[in-house]
Amino acid sequence: MAAMKNCHNDYKMKFSVDEEFPDLSLHNNHMAKVLNKDIYSKLRGKSTPSGFTVDDVIQTGVDNPGHPFIMTVGCVAGDEESYEVFKELLDPIISDRHGGYKPTDKHKTDLNFENLKGGDDLDPNYVLSSRVRTGRSIKGFTLPPHNSRGERRGIEKLSIEALSSLDGEFKGKYYPLNGMTDAEQEQLITDHFLFDKPVSPLLTCAGMARDWPDARGIWHNDNKTFLVWVNEEDHLRVISMQKGGNMKEVFKRFCVGLQKIEEIFKKHNHGFMWNEHLGYILTCPSNLGTGLRGGVHVKLPKLSTQPKFEEILTRLRLQKRGTGGVDTASVGGVFDISNADRLGSSEVEQVQLVVDGVKLMVEMEKKLEKGESIDGMIPAQK
Amino acid sequence: MASSFTRILSSKRNVGILSLVGGSVAAGFLLHREHVTAGEPLRRRYPASAEYPDLRKHNNCMASNLTPAIYAKLCDKATPNGYTLDQAIQTGVDNPGHPFIKTVGLVAGDEESYEVFADLLDPVIKERHNGYDPQVMKHPTDLNATKIQSGVFDERYVLSSRVRTGRSIRGLSLPPACTRAERREVERVVVDALSGLKGDLTGKYYSLTLMTEQEQQQLIDDHFLFDKPVSPLLTCAGMARDWPDARGIWHNNEKTFLIWINEEDHTRVISMEKGGNMKRVFERFCRGLKEVERLIQERGWEFMWNERLGYILTCPSNLGTGLRAGVHVKLPRLSKDPRFSKILDSLRLQKRGTGGVDTAAVGGVFDISNLDRLGQSEVQLVQTVIDGVNYLIECEKRLEKGQDIKMCSSGSNVPNTHLAGSGSVL
């Protein structure tokens, strides 16, 4: 690809590092913890072939100082090459975020659903729904913080071609955000499928909402169990879900669907962005590796009020969210429980942790219902 | 302007910033359109037709004027600083607009944007500023407050008077495009100059990052503090980047002269006081502006200005004088008269609620100010407000007495003809 000159960056180089270095004194995010004048000085003269610079990478983290309790990443990639060109900044951030993952580590990808043990017997009286999501980036295009309208439309076009060729349980339909009927929109809202223009400044300050809703859309299969978001926070977000606790089935559909889609993109010479160090390449460094969040909505009213609840989750390598998603509160003792890890373990391993961990917590909940102690059941750190 | 400019060219501090613009610096900044050197052309992956925005649901000045042909002509260009057309129009693409309020839909990233993207900006300016044609017309600047006549209002009706404008520092990029270093330089230059103000203009600077809680509370109580922009019109144009770095508020001890630094423009300058003495407000405004200009020139800087477009600001709607002169005035009866809007139109005035643009009036008190910015001088516009408000008060008084109002003729000295049906609302 021909290199694109970033004239604005050349212009900025006339100013000194001290003059340009951001004020991060009130900041609490991964970027702010890692970035110093030395790293900034080394990286500020560089740009990726498509013209993405270190200031572009960090803008969202500069604009969003963060939260005293929640540690956001504070940076994004503009293209596949960002992770290489800005290694000096991104490698330490990746290490902090992903449990000490080293620049020399290799990430294992395993989308062989048959390797998952169990997962078809989670008690539906407790486990209300099961879901696995990930993201995929299409090689040869830049990422949402940086892509132009032409590129975004190119991604949409390719995605529609790939998805409309799916058949069997994957046969479905695409709904472009800028063209769906009122009735279609209502239905998608009712199904909880419709995604909105991002309002979170974490995303808007990174430029991901530009040109909304141009080339954005939702595809789902007729059964409403397999859903793809096009051009939201990543090129593609792929979701497999269903009511009840049969995570095994959800994961199988997830793996099969993903592999079918990938084959079609590969045929067009636009496979998915992936490498053996970082796994699947996505916009936010927090989603590298598998990009997978596998989880359930599960009723744990008693367990969740136990003082050891957080500790149990940590040891099981799980995290909790409210049922509205990240940063929401739980309602009626129902929690969204999912894997905490993304990079350094495979898809099968991460979903296995969810399946095993949730099974254990449901048993704990049942014990507490009977008034019995769960002290003997506390797991070791996984 | 030219002689002070050569001083800028020789000033060491600025050579670094200006030298990168290339060999045609002098010609560029004298801003004869043919001489501005655009930056290196961009290499695109997709043709212009694949990149042209979808503007079918849009209702703003940019969307009305950006044809595929103009887009194709300009999309590969960049200003010397690297600012592109896509950046300039992003806010208008992201904010389709409102069926009743027509926003501008584009911004300038630097002084050169108005030249490099003139094929789009000139028609937008023409539409927004009532037919003013930047290709042939000249904008008059007049900050001689002694020319103002009868500028003291009846204080039973006029509660407060205010004049605001903006000024940009030549040689530094504008808020949509400026780097952190440039923004900090704007702050340094302006704060340094303001520290030289004396007499009734003596004052103090409050940096947004450094102010104490007490200072912050006082500024809030005085209604001086500005917030991080939340309007997507501004955020989508990149004006809130790096907040609150290098942003601040300066005001004089008497709290009648106030300057915002690095909000929507490099500076916003406001003169105000309670009551109806608009003449004094304007006199202080002119004096303060001229004094600030003198102080920055001493240090080798100047304001962005040219005779086509007057004072250069971020939003094309603020070109020319960038001036909004207004009062808070009690018009409970007149405002209920069905002829009110038409009267305001013919006086070249606009009404807002007392919370500012897009707010409702409370207790029959309206913010009445000039509609126009470009094509008439500061003196002319302020006189228009004075004459218009005096007339409105007369109408209110007549209605109080049970008399009917006397309709004024719509003659006013408007050099650029008000185009019937241009329909733009500020």
Coordinates of C-alpha atoms in Angstrom, one line a residue, chain A residues 8 11, chain B residues 79 81-84 87-89 106-114 117 121 172-179 182 237 241 266 304 312-316:
Chain A
H8 CA 0.0 17.7 9.9
Y11 CA 4.2 20.4 10.9
Chain B
T79 CA -3.4 23.7 3.9
N81 CA -0.3 22.8 8.1
G82 CA -1.9 19.7 6.7
Y83 CA -5.6 20.5 7.4
T84 CA -7.9 18.8 4.9
Q87 CA -11.6 17.6 8.5
A88 CA -13.3 20.9 7.7
I89 CA -16.6 19.3 6.9
L106 CA -18.0 23.4 8.5
V107 CA -15.1 25.1 10.3
A108 CA -11.7 26.4 9.4
G109 CA -8.6 24.7 10.9
D110 CA -6.3 27.7 10.1
E111 CA -6.2 31.0 8.3
E112 CA -5.3 29.3 5.0
S113 CA -8.4 27.1 5.1
Y114 CA -10.4 30.1 3.8
F117 CA -11.0 25.6 0.3
L121 CA -16.2 28.4 1.7
L172 CA -1.2 29.6 15.0
S173 CA -3.8 27.0 13.9
L174 CA -7.4 27.4 15.0
P175 CA -9.1 25.3 17.7
P176 CA -10.2 22.4 15.4
A177 CA -6.7 21.8 14.3
C178 CA -4.3 23.3 16.8
T179 CA -1.7 21.1 18.4
E182 CA 0.1 25.8 19.5
A237 CA -15.0 19.5 14.9
R241 CA -9.4 18.0 22.4
H266 CA -8.3 31.5 20.2
M304 CA -5.8 37.3 11.7
I312 CA -10.8 35.4 10.7
L313 CA -12.4 33.0 13.2
T314 CA -13.1 29.3 13.4
C315 CA -16.7 29.3 12.3
P316 CA -17.5 31.1 9.0

